[in-house]
Amino acid sequence: SLLDISQPAYGQLQKWRGTDCSNDEVSAVTQATQRPWEAKPNRMLLLQVTDGVQSLEAMEYQSIPALSSAL
């Protein structure tokens, strides 16, 4: 399994369900666009890998183009 841990889980769930509501966001200032000085968010995946016997968690710290968070 894989999980994108670069974004809050609640926001990802709402986006996935299609119930993204801007009124639910807790923010003093809501911006529709990203400010030019703000860093672009990067993807970071938490992976659970197994060989059928042992299982471990791994973290993607550099983007791996072959992996998609839509898996």
mmCIF file with all atom_site columns, N, CA and C in Angstrom:
data_model
loop_
_atom_site.group_PDB
_atom_site.id
_atom_site.type_symbol
_atom_site.label_atom_id
_atom_site.label_alt_id
_atom_site.label_comp_id
_atom_site.label_asym_id
_atom_site.label_entity_id
_atom_site.label_seq_id
_atom_site.pdbx_PDB_ins_code
_atom_site.Cartn_x
_atom_site.Cartn_y
_atom_site.Cartn_z
_atom_site.occupancy
_atom_site.B_iso_or_equiv
_atom_site.pdbx_formal_charge
_atom_site.auth_seq_id
_atom_site.auth_comp_id
_atom_site.auth_asym_id
_atom_site.auth_atom_id
_atom_site.pdbx_PDB_model_num
ATOM 1   N N  . SER A 1 1  ? 0.842   -1.184  0.000   1.00 0.00 ? 1  SER A N  1
ATOM 2   C CA . SER A 1 1  ? 0.000   0.000   0.000   1.00 0.00 ? 1  SER A CA 1
ATOM 3   C C  . SER A 1 1  ? 0.880   1.237   0.000   1.00 0.00 ? 1  SER A C  1
ATOM 4   N N  . LEU A 1 2  ? 0.319   2.362   -0.403  1.00 0.00 ? 2  LEU A N  1
ATOM 5   C CA . LEU A 1 2  ? 1.062   3.611   -0.352  1.00 0.00 ? 2  LEU A CA 1
ATOM 6   C C  . LEU A 1 2  ? 0.150   4.742   0.069   1.00 0.00 ? 2  LEU A C  1
ATOM 7   N N  . LEU A 1 3  ? 0.741   5.725   0.717   1.00 0.00 ? 3  LEU A N  1
ATOM 8   C CA . LEU A 1 3  ? 0.020   6.858   1.267   1.00 0.00 ? 3  LEU A CA 1
ATOM 9   C C  . LEU A 1 3  ? 0.848   8.102   1.041   1.00 0.00 ? 3  LEU A C  1
ATOM 10  N N  . ASP A 1 4  ? 0.224   9.154   0.489   1.00 0.00 ? 4  ASP A N  1
ATOM 11  C CA . ASP A 1 4  ? 0.914   10.424  0.282   1.00 0.00 ? 4  ASP A CA 1
ATOM 12  C C  . ASP A 1 4  ? 0.893   11.184  1.603   1.00 0.00 ? 4  ASP A C  1
ATOM 13  N N  . ILE A 1 5  ? 2.064   11.319  2.238   1.00 0.00 ? 5  ILE A N  1
ATOM 14  C CA . ILE A 1 5  ? 2.126   11.975  3.543   1.00 0.00 ? 5  ILE A CA 1
ATOM 15  C C  . ILE A 1 5  ? 2.582   13.428  3.442   1.00 0.00 ? 5  ILE A C  1
ATOM 16  N N  . SER A 1 6  ? 2.664   13.948  2.204   1.00 0.00 ? 6  SER A N  1
ATOM 17  C CA . SER A 1 6  ? 3.074   15.343  2.041   1.00 0.00 ? 6  SER A CA 1
ATOM 18  C C  . SER A 1 6  ? 1.900   16.301  2.253   1.00 0.00 ? 6  SER A C  1
ATOM 19  N N  . GLN A 1 7  ? 0.679   15.781  2.211   1.00 0.00 ? 7  GLN A N  1
ATOM 20  C CA . GLN A 1 7  ? -0.527  16.585  2.396   1.00 0.00 ? 7  GLN A CA 1
ATOM 21  C C  . GLN A 1 7  ? -1.333  16.008  3.558   1.00 0.00 ? 7  GLN A C  1
ATOM 22  N N  . PRO A 1 8  ? -2.135  16.829  4.233   1.00 0.00 ? 8  PRO A N  1
ATOM 23  C CA . PRO A 1 8  ? -2.951  16.312  5.334   1.00 0.00 ? 8  PRO A CA 1
ATOM 24  C C  . PRO A 1 8  ? -3.923  15.226  4.858   1.00 0.00 ? 8  PRO A C  1
ATOM 25  N N  . ALA A 1 9  ? -4.083  14.188  5.649   1.00 0.00 ? 9  ALA A N  1
ATOM 26  C CA . ALA A 1 9  ? -4.940  13.055  5.289   1.00 0.00 ? 9  ALA A CA 1
ATOM 27  C C  . ALA A 1 9  ? -6.396  13.488  5.101   1.00 0.00 ? 9  ALA A C  1
ATOM 28  N N  . TYR A 1 10 ? -6.881  14.392  5.936   1.00 0.00 ? 10 TYR A N  1
ATOM 29  C CA . TYR A 1 10 ? -8.275  14.835  5.836   1.00 0.00 ? 10 TYR A CA 1
ATOM 30  C C  . TYR A 1 10 ? -8.538  15.514  4.499   1.00 0.00 ? 10 TYR A C  1
ATOM 31  N N  . GLY A 1 11 ? -7.624  16.365  4.070   1.00 0.00 ? 11 GLY A N  1
ATOM 32  C CA . GLY A 1 11 ? -7.773  17.045  2.785   1.00 0.00 ? 11 GLY A CA 1
ATOM 33  C C  . GLY A 1 11 ? -7.737  16.073  1.617   1.00 0.00 ? 11 GLY A C  1
ATOM 34  N N  . GLN A 1 12 ? -6.870  15.072  1.702   1.00 0.00 ? 12 GLN A N  1
ATOM 35  C CA . GLN A 1 12 ? -6.803  14.055  0.651   1.00 0.00 ? 12 GLN A CA 1
ATOM 36  C C  . GLN A 1 12 ? -8.102  13.254  0.584   1.00 0.00 ? 12 GLN A C  1
ATOM 37  N N  . LEU A 1 13 ? -8.649  12.912  1.752   1.00 0.00 ? 13 LEU A N  1
ATOM 38  C CA . LEU A 1 13 ? -9.892  12.152  1.798   1.00 0.00 ? 13 LEU A CA 1
ATOM 39  C C  . LEU A 1 13 ? -11.034 12.950  1.185   1.00 0.00 ? 13 LEU A C  1
ATOM 40  N N  . GLN A 1 14 ? -11.132 14.222  1.516   1.00 0.00 ? 14 GLN A N  1
ATOM 41  C CA . GLN A 1 14 ? -12.196 15.053  0.964   1.00 0.00 ? 14 GLN A CA 1
ATOM 42  C C  . GLN A 1 14 ? -12.049 15.202  -0.547  1.00 0.00 ? 14 GLN A C  1
ATOM 43  N N  . LYS A 1 15 ? -10.820 15.363  -1.018  1.00 0.00 ? 15 LYS A N  1
ATOM 44  C CA . LYS A 1 15 ? -10.582 15.474  -2.458  1.00 0.00 ? 15 LYS A CA 1
ATOM 45  C C  . LYS A 1 15 ? -10.973 14.173  -3.153  1.00 0.00 ? 15 LYS A C  1
ATOM 46  N N  . TRP A 1 16 ? -10.631 13.031  -2.550  1.00 0.00 ? 16 TRP A N  1
ATOM 47  C CA . TRP A 1 16 ? -10.948 11.727  -3.117  1.00 0.00 ? 16 TRP A CA 1
ATOM 48  C C  . TRP A 1 16 ? -12.460 11.497  -3.164  1.00 0.00 ? 16 TRP A C  1
ATOM 49  N N  . ARG A 1 17 ? -13.171 11.906  -2.104  1.00 0.00 ? 17 ARG A N  1
ATOM 50  C CA . ARG A 1 17 ? -14.621 11.744  -2.043  1.00 0.00 ? 17 ARG A CA 1
ATOM 51  C C  . ARG A 1 17 ? -15.358 12.764  -2.906  1.00 0.00 ? 17 ARG A C  1
ATOM 52  N N  . GLY A 1 18 ? -14.679 13.840  -3.279  1.00 0.00 ? 18 GLY A N  1
ATOM 53  C CA . GLY A 1 18 ? -15.330 14.888  -4.051  1.00 0.00 ? 18 GLY A CA 1
ATOM 54  C C  . GLY A 1 18 ? -16.151 15.820  -3.182  1.00 0.00 ? 18 GLY A C  1
ATOM 55  N N  . THR A 1 19 ? -15.846 15.866  -1.886  1.00 0.00 ? 19 THR A N  1
ATOM 56  C CA . THR A 1 19 ? -16.585 16.718  -0.955  1.00 0.00 ? 19 THR A CA 1
ATOM 57  C C  . THR A 1 19 ? -15.715 17.850  -0.448  1.00 0.00 ? 19 THR A C  1
ATOM 58  N N  . ASP A 1 20 ? -14.793 18.293  -1.274  1.00 0.00 ? 20 ASP A N  1
ATOM 59  C CA . ASP A 1 20 ? -13.886 19.367  -0.878  1.00 0.00 ? 20 ASP A CA 1
ATOM 60  C C  . ASP A 1 20 ? -14.689 20.642  -0.658  1.00 0.00 ? 20 ASP A C  1
ATOM 61  N N  . CYS A 1 21 ? -14.727 21.128  0.564   1.00 0.00 ? 21 CYS A N  1
ATOM 62  C CA . CYS A 1 21 ? -15.509 22.308  0.919   1.00 0.00 ? 21 CYS A CA 1
ATOM 63  C C  . CYS A 1 21 ? -14.573 23.361  1.497   1.00 0.00 ? 21 CYS A C  1
ATOM 64  N N  . SER A 1 22 ? -14.503 24.508  0.851   1.00 0.00 ? 22 SER A N  1
ATOM 65  C CA . SER A 1 22 ? -13.575 25.542  1.305   1.00 0.00 ? 22 SER A CA 1
ATOM 66  C C  . SER A 1 22 ? -13.946 26.078  2.685   1.00 0.00 ? 22 SER A C  1
ATOM 67  N N  . ASN A 1 23 ? -15.196 25.917  3.110   1.00 0.00 ? 23 ASN A N  1
ATOM 68  C CA . ASN A 1 23 ? -15.598 26.381  4.439   1.00 0.00 ? 23 ASN A CA 1
ATOM 69  C C  . ASN A 1 23 ? -14.997 25.526  5.544   1.00 0.00 ? 23 ASN A C  1
ATOM 70  N N  . ASP A 1 24 ? -14.580 24.306  5.217   1.00 0.00 ? 24 ASP A N  1
ATOM 71  C CA . ASP A 1 24 ? -13.990 23.409  6.209   1.00 0.00 ? 24 ASP A CA 1
ATOM 72  C C  . ASP A 1 24 ? -12.527 23.721  6.484   1.00 0.00 ? 24 ASP A C  1
ATOM 73  N N  . GLU A 1 25 ? -11.892 24.475  5.601   1.00 0.00 ? 25 GLU A N  1
ATOM 74  C CA . GLU A 1 25 ? -10.477 24.764  5.765   1.00 0.00 ? 25 GLU A CA 1
ATOM 75  C C  . GLU A 1 25 ? -10.258 25.703  6.940   1.00 0.00 ? 25 GLU A C  1
ATOM 76  N N  . VAL A 1 26 ? -9.282  25.399  7.749   1.00 0.00 ? 26 VAL A N  1
ATOM 77  C CA . VAL A 1 26 ? -8.938  26.240  8.880   1.00 0.00 ? 26 VAL A CA 1
ATOM 78  C C  . VAL A 1 26 ? -7.763  27.097  8.448   1.00 0.00 ? 26 VAL A C  1
ATOM 79  N N  . SER A 1 27 ? -8.060  28.349  8.128   1.00 0.00 ? 27 SER A N  1
ATOM 80  C CA . SER A 1 27 ? -7.031  29.236  7.613   1.00 0.00 ? 27 SER A CA 1
ATOM 81  C C  . SER A 1 27 ? -7.461  30.678  7.840   1.00 0.00 ? 27 SER A C  1
ATOM 82  N N  . ALA A 1 28 ? -6.517  31.498  8.211   1.00 0.00 ? 28 ALA A N  1
ATOM 83  C CA . ALA A 1 28 ? -6.815  32.915  8.383   1.00 0.00 ? 28 ALA A CA 1
ATOM 84  C C  . ALA A 1 28 ? -7.025  33.581  7.030   1.00 0.00 ? 28 ALA A C  1
ATOM 85  N N  . VAL A 1 29 ? -6.272  33.140  6.046   1.00 0.00 ? 29 VAL A N  1
ATOM 86  C CA . VAL A 1 29 ? -6.374  33.693  4.699   1.00 0.00 ? 29 VAL A CA 1
ATOM 87  C C  . VAL A 1 29 ? -6.499  32.527  3.724   1.00 0.00 ? 29 VAL A C  1
ATOM 88  N N  . THR A 1 30 ? -7.555  32.537  2.931   1.00 0.00 ? 30 THR A N  1
ATOM 89  C CA . THR A 1 30 ? -7.731  31.497  1.927   1.00 0.00 ? 30 THR A CA 1
ATOM 90  C C  . THR A 1 30 ? -7.346  32.073  0.571   1.00 0.00 ? 30 THR A C  1
ATOM 91  N N  . GLN A 1 31 ? -6.367  31.460  -0.050  1.00 0.00 ? 31 GLN A N  1
ATOM 92  C CA . GLN A 1 31 ? -5.895  31.908  -1.352  1.00 0.00 ? 31 GLN A CA 1
ATOM 93  C C  . GLN A 1 31 ? -6.273  30.874  -2.407  1.00 0.00 ? 31 GLN A C  1
ATOM 94  N N  . ALA A 1 32 ? -6.808  31.342  -3.539  1.00 0.00 ? 32 ALA A N  1
ATOM 95  C CA . ALA A 1 32 ? -7.136  30.436  -4.636  1.00 0.00 ? 32 ALA A CA 1
ATOM 96  C C  . ALA A 1 32 ? -5.879  30.027  -5.390  1.00 0.00 ? 32 ALA A C  1
ATOM 97  N N  . THR A 1 33 ? -4.888  30.908  -5.394  1.00 0.00 ? 33 THR A N  1
ATOM 98  C CA . THR A 1 33 ? -3.643  30.599  -6.096  1.00 0.00 ? 33 THR A CA 1
ATOM 99  C C  . THR A 1 33 ? -2.484  30.640  -5.118  1.00 0.00 ? 33 THR A C  1
ATOM 100 N N  . GLN A 1 34 ? -1.435  29.977  -5.493  1.00 0.00 ? 34 GLN A N  1
ATOM 101 C CA . GLN A 1 34 ? -0.247  29.925  -4.644  1.00 0.00 ? 34 GLN A CA 1
ATOM 102 C C  . GLN A 1 34 ? 0.567   31.209  -4.832  1.00 0.00 ? 34 GLN A C  1
ATOM 103 N N  . ARG A 1 35 ? 1.040   31.753  -3.754  1.00 0.00 ? 35 ARG A N  1
ATOM 104 C CA . ARG A 1 35 ? 1.877   32.948  -3.839  1.00 0.00 ? 35 ARG A CA 1
ATOM 105 C C  . ARG A 1 35 ? 3.218   32.572  -4.443  1.00 0.00 ? 35 ARG A C  1
ATOM 106 N N  . PRO A 1 36 ? 3.841   33.480  -5.199  1.00 0.00 ? 36 PRO A N  1
ATOM 107 C CA . PRO A 1 36 ? 5.094   33.135  -5.883  1.00 0.00 ? 36 PRO A CA 1
ATOM 108 C C  . PRO A 1 36 ? 6.233   32.774  -4.939  1.00 0.00 ? 36 PRO A C  1
ATOM 109 N N  . TRP A 1 37 ? 6.243   33.273  -3.711  1.00 0.00 ? 37 TRP A N  1
ATOM 110 C CA . TRP A 1 37 ? 7.340   32.988  -2.787  1.00 0.00 ? 37 TRP A CA 1
ATOM 111 C C  . TRP A 1 37 ? 7.145   31.686  -2.030  1.00 0.00 ? 37 TRP A C  1
ATOM 112 N N  . GLU A 1 38 ? 5.956   31.100  -2.111  1.00 0.00 ? 38 GLU A N  1
ATOM 113 C CA . GLU A 1 38 ? 5.699   29.846  -1.403  1.00 0.00 ? 38 GLU A CA 1
ATOM 114 C C  . GLU A 1 38 ? 6.317   28.671  -2.152  1.00 0.00 ? 38 GLU A C  1
ATOM 115 N N  . ALA A 1 39 ? 6.884   27.766  -1.413  1.00 0.00 ? 39 ALA A N  1
ATOM 116 C CA . ALA A 1 39 ? 7.488   26.577  -2.018  1.00 0.00 ? 39 ALA A CA 1
ATOM 117 C C  . ALA A 1 39 ? 6.404   25.669  -2.591  1.00 0.00 ? 39 ALA A C  1
ATOM 118 N N  . LYS A 1 40 ? 6.685   25.084  -3.737  1.00 0.00 ? 40 LYS A N  1
ATOM 119 C CA . LYS A 1 40 ? 5.760   24.152  -4.356  1.00 0.00 ? 40 LYS A CA 1
ATOM 120 C C  . LYS A 1 40 ? 5.769   22.857  -3.541  1.00 0.00 ? 40 LYS A C  1
ATOM 121 N N  . PRO A 1 41 ? 4.595   22.351  -3.152  1.00 0.00 ? 41 PRO A N  1
ATOM 122 C CA . PRO A 1 41 ? 4.578   21.132  -2.345  1.00 0.00 ? 41 PRO A CA 1
ATOM 123 C C  . PRO A 1 41 ? 5.091   19.935  -3.142  1.00 0.00 ? 41 PRO A C  1
ATOM 124 N N  . ASN A 1 42 ? 5.907   19.133  -2.503  1.00 0.00 ? 42 ASN A N  1
ATOM 125 C CA . ASN A 1 42 ? 6.446   17.930  -3.124  1.00 0.00 ? 42 ASN A CA 1
ATOM 126 C C  . ASN A 1 42 ? 5.724   16.711  -2.585  1.00 0.00 ? 42 ASN A C  1
ATOM 127 N N  . ARG A 1 43 ? 5.677   15.703  -3.397  1.00 0.00 ? 43 ARG A N  1
ATOM 128 C CA . ARG A 1 43 ? 5.060   14.448  -2.997  1.00 0.00 ? 43 ARG A CA 1
ATOM 129 C C  . ARG A 1 43 ? 6.022   13.679  -2.099  1.00 0.00 ? 43 ARG A C  1
ATOM 130 N N  . MET A 1 44 ? 5.487   13.022  -1.086  1.00 0.00 ? 44 MET A N  1
ATOM 131 C CA . MET A 1 44 ? 6.271   12.119  -0.248  1.00 0.00 ? 44 MET A CA 1
ATOM 132 C C  . MET A 1 44 ? 5.367   10.934  0.072   1.00 0.00 ? 44 MET A C  1
ATOM 133 N N  . LEU A 1 45 ? 5.776   9.756   -0.366  1.00 0.00 ? 45 LEU A N  1
ATOM 134 C CA . LEU A 1 45 ? 4.950   8.573   -0.189  1.00 0.00 ? 45 LEU A CA 1
ATOM 135 C C  . LEU A 1 45 ? 5.466   7.703   0.949   1.00 0.00 ? 45 LEU A C  1
ATOM 136 N N  . LEU A 1 46 ? 4.541   7.174   1.718   1.00 0.00 ? 46 LEU A N  1
ATOM 137 C CA . LEU A 1 46 ? 4.842   6.168   2.730   1.00 0.00 ? 46 LEU A CA 1
ATOM 138 C C  . LEU A 1 46 ? 4.380   4.842   2.146   1.00 0.00 ? 46 LEU A C  1
ATOM 139 N N  . LEU A 1 47 ? 5.308   3.906   1.985   1.00 0.00 ? 47 LEU A N  1
ATOM 140 C CA . LEU A 1 47 ? 5.023   2.631   1.336   1.00 0.00 ? 47 LEU A CA 1
ATOM 141 C C  . LEU A 1 47 ? 5.065   1.504   2.347   1.00 0.00 ? 47 LEU A C  1
ATOM 142 N N  . GLN A 1 48 ? 4.163   0.568   2.210   1.00 0.00 ? 48 GLN A N  1
ATOM 143 C CA . GLN A 1 48 ? 4.239   -0.659  2.992   1.00 0.00 ? 48 GLN A CA 1
ATOM 144 C C  . GLN A 1 48 ? 4.575   -1.762  2.002   1.00 0.00 ? 48 GLN A C  1
ATOM 145 N N  . VAL A 1 49 ? 5.754   -2.337  2.142   1.00 0.00 ? 49 VAL A N  1
ATOM 146 C CA . VAL A 1 49 ? 6.232   -3.359  1.212   1.00 0.00 ? 49 VAL A CA 1
ATOM 147 C C  . VAL A 1 49 ? 6.377   -4.694  1.940   1.00 0.00 ? 49 VAL A C  1
ATOM 148 N N  . THR A 1 50 ? 6.164   -5.757  1.188   1.00 0.00 ? 50 THR A N  1
ATOM 149 C CA . THR A 1 50 ? 6.247   -7.091  1.773   1.00 0.00 ? 50 THR A CA 1
ATOM 150 C C  . THR A 1 50 ? 6.761   -8.087  0.747   1.00 0.00 ? 50 THR A C  1
ATOM 151 N N  . ASP A 1 51 ? 7.383   -9.148  1.238   1.00 0.00 ? 51 ASP A N  1
ATOM 152 C CA . ASP A 1 51 ? 7.789   -10.256 0.377   1.00 0.00 ? 51 ASP A CA 1
ATOM 153 C C  . ASP A 1 51 ? 6.894   -11.466 0.629   1.00 0.00 ? 51 ASP A C  1
ATOM 154 N N  . GLY A 1 52 ? 5.822   -11.266 1.347   1.00 0.00 ? 52 GLY A N  1
ATOM 155 C CA . GLY A 1 52 ? 4.905   -12.341 1.680   1.00 0.00 ? 52 GLY A CA 1
ATOM 156 C C  . GLY A 1 52 ? 5.130   -12.894 3.071   1.00 0.00 ? 52 GLY A C  1
ATOM 157 N N  . VAL A 1 53 ? 6.312   -12.666 3.621   1.00 0.00 ? 53 VAL A N  1
ATOM 158 C CA . VAL A 1 53 ? 6.637   -13.140 4.964   1.00 0.00 ? 53 VAL A CA 1
ATOM 159 C C  . VAL A 1 53 ? 6.871   -11.954 5.884   1.00 0.00 ? 53 VAL A C  1
ATOM 160 N N  . GLN A 1 54 ? 7.789   -11.103 5.487   1.00 0.00 ? 54 GLN A N  1
ATOM 161 C CA . GLN A 1 54 ? 8.096   -9.919  6.287   1.00 0.00 ? 54 GLN A CA 1
ATOM 162 C C  . GLN A 1 54 ? 7.498   -8.682  5.630   1.00 0.00 ? 54 GLN A C  1
ATOM 163 N N  . SER A 1 55 ? 7.128   -7.724  6.456   1.00 0.00 ? 55 SER A N  1
ATOM 164 C CA . SER A 1 55 ? 6.544   -6.476  5.992   1.00 0.00 ? 55 SER A CA 1
ATOM 165 C C  . SER A 1 55 ? 7.298   -5.320  6.634   1.00 0.00 ? 55 SER A C  1
ATOM 166 N N  . LEU A 1 56 ? 7.513   -4.257  5.862   1.00 0.00 ? 56 LEU A N  1
ATOM 167 C CA . LEU A 1 56 ? 8.165   -3.077  6.425   1.00 0.00 ? 56 LEU A CA 1
ATOM 168 C C  . LEU A 1 56 ? 7.636   -1.826  5.759   1.00 0.00 ? 56 LEU A C  1
ATOM 169 N N  . GLU A 1 57 ? 7.870   -0.688  6.406   1.00 0.00 ? 57 GLU A N  1
ATOM 170 C CA . GLU A 1 57 ? 7.467   0.602   5.856   1.00 0.00 ? 57 GLU A CA 1
ATOM 171 C C  . GLU A 1 57 ? 8.682   1.287   5.265   1.00 0.00 ? 57 GLU A C  1
ATOM 172 N N  . ALA A 1 58 ? 8.480   1.923   4.115   1.00 0.00 ? 58 ALA A N  1
ATOM 173 C CA . ALA A 1 58 ? 9.540   2.659   3.439   1.00 0.00 ? 58 ALA A CA 1
ATOM 174 C C  . ALA A 1 58 ? 8.999   4.036   3.082   1.00 0.00 ? 58 ALA A C  1
ATOM 175 N N  . MET A 1 59 ? 9.889   5.014   2.978   1.00 0.00 ? 59 MET A N  1
ATOM 176 C CA . MET A 1 59 ? 9.483   6.372   2.650   1.00 0.00 ? 59 MET A CA 1
ATOM 177 C C  . MET A 1 59 ? 10.208  6.842   1.394   1.00 0.00 ? 59 MET A C  1
ATOM 178 N N  . GLU A 1 60 ? 9.451   7.420   0.473   1.00 0.00 ? 60 GLU A N  1
ATOM 179 C CA . GLU A 1 60 ? 10.016  7.994   -0.741  1.00 0.00 ? 60 GLU A CA 1
ATOM 180 C C  . GLU A 1 60 ? 10.486  9.406   -0.391  1.00 0.00 ? 60 GLU A C  1
ATOM 181 N N  . TYR A 1 61 ? 11.785  9.628   -0.362  1.00 0.00 ? 61 TYR A N  1
ATOM 182 C CA . TYR A 1 61 ? 12.292  10.961  -0.043  1.00 0.00 ? 61 TYR A CA 1
ATOM 183 C C  . TYR A 1 61 ? 12.698  11.714  -1.298  1.00 0.00 ? 61 TYR A C  1
ATOM 184 N N  . GLN A 1 62 ? 12.871  11.014  -2.423  1.00 0.00 ? 62 GLN A N  1
ATOM 185 C CA . GLN A 1 62 ? 13.063  11.614  -3.739  1.00 0.00 ? 62 GLN A CA 1
ATOM 186 C C  . GLN A 1 62 ? 11.982  11.049  -4.635  1.00 0.00 ? 62 GLN A C  1
ATOM 187 N N  . SER A 1 63 ? 11.422  11.887  -5.491  1.00 0.00 ? 63 SER A N  1
ATOM 188 C CA . SER A 1 63 ? 10.342  11.442  -6.357  1.00 0.00 ? 63 SER A CA 1
ATOM 189 C C  . SER A 1 63 ? 10.797  10.313  -7.277  1.00 0.00 ? 63 SER A C  1
ATOM 190 N N  . ILE A 1 64 ? 10.012  9.253   -7.324  1.00 0.00 ? 64 ILE A N  1
ATOM 191 C CA . ILE A 1 64 ? 10.259  8.116   -8.213  1.00 0.00 ? 64 ILE A CA 1
ATOM 192 C C  . ILE A 1 64 ? 9.170   8.165   -9.284  1.00 0.00 ? 64 ILE A C  1
ATOM 193 N N  . PRO A 1 65 ? 9.511   8.574   -10.513 1.00 0.00 ? 65 PRO A N  1
ATOM 194 C CA . PRO A 1 65 ? 8.495   8.766   -11.556 1.00 0.00 ? 65 PRO A CA 1
ATOM 195 C C  . PRO A 1 65 ? 7.653   7.523   -11.847 1.00 0.00 ? 65 PRO A C  1
ATOM 196 N N  . ALA A 1 66 ? 8.201   6.328   -11.655 1.00 0.00 ? 66 ALA A N  1
ATOM 197 C CA . ALA A 1 66 ? 7.459   5.098   -11.949 1.00 0.00 ? 66 ALA A CA 1
ATOM 198 C C  . ALA A 1 66 ? 6.333   4.850   -10.945 1.00 0.00 ? 66 ALA A C  1
ATOM 199 N N  . LEU A 1 67 ? 6.380   5.494   -9.777  1.00 0.00 ? 67 LEU A N  1
ATOM 200 C CA . LEU A 1 67 ? 5.332   5.331   -8.769  1.00 0.00 ? 67 LEU A CA 1
ATOM 201 C C  . LEU A 1 67 ? 4.267   6.402   -8.950  1.00 0.00 ? 67 LEU A C  1
ATOM 202 N N  . SER A 1 68 ? 3.026   6.003   -8.834  1.00 0.00 ? 68 SER A N  1
ATOM 203 C CA . SER A 1 68 ? 1.915   6.943   -8.926  1.00 0.00 ? 68 SER A CA 1
ATOM 204 C C  . SER A 1 68 ? 1.093   6.838   -7.651  1.00 0.00 ? 68 SER A C  1
ATOM 205 N N  . SER A 1 69 ? 0.690   7.963   -7.106  1.00 0.00 ? 69 SER A N  1
ATOM 206 C CA . SER A 1 69 ? -0.134  7.934   -5.895  1.00 0.00 ? 69 SER A CA 1
ATOM 207 C C  . SER A 1 69 ? -1.563  7.510   -6.213  1.00 0.00 ? 69 SER A C  1
ATOM 208 N N  . ALA A 1 70 ? -1.882  7.341   -7.499  1.00 0.00 ? 70 ALA A N  1
ATOM 209 C CA . ALA A 1 70 ? -3.219  6.905   -7.908  1.00 0.00 ? 70 ALA A CA 1
ATOM 210 C C  . ALA A 1 70 ? -3.328  5.388   -7.983  1.00 0.00 ? 70 ALA A C  1
ATOM 211 N N  . LEU A 1 71 ? -2.322  4.659   -7.514  1.00 0.00 ? 71 LEU A N  1
ATOM 212 C CA . LEU A 1 71 ? -2.352  3.191   -7.587  1.00 0.00 ? 71 LEU A CA 1
ATOM 213 C C  . LEU A 1 71 ? -3.437  2.616   -6.732  1.00 0.00 ? 71 LEU A C  1
#
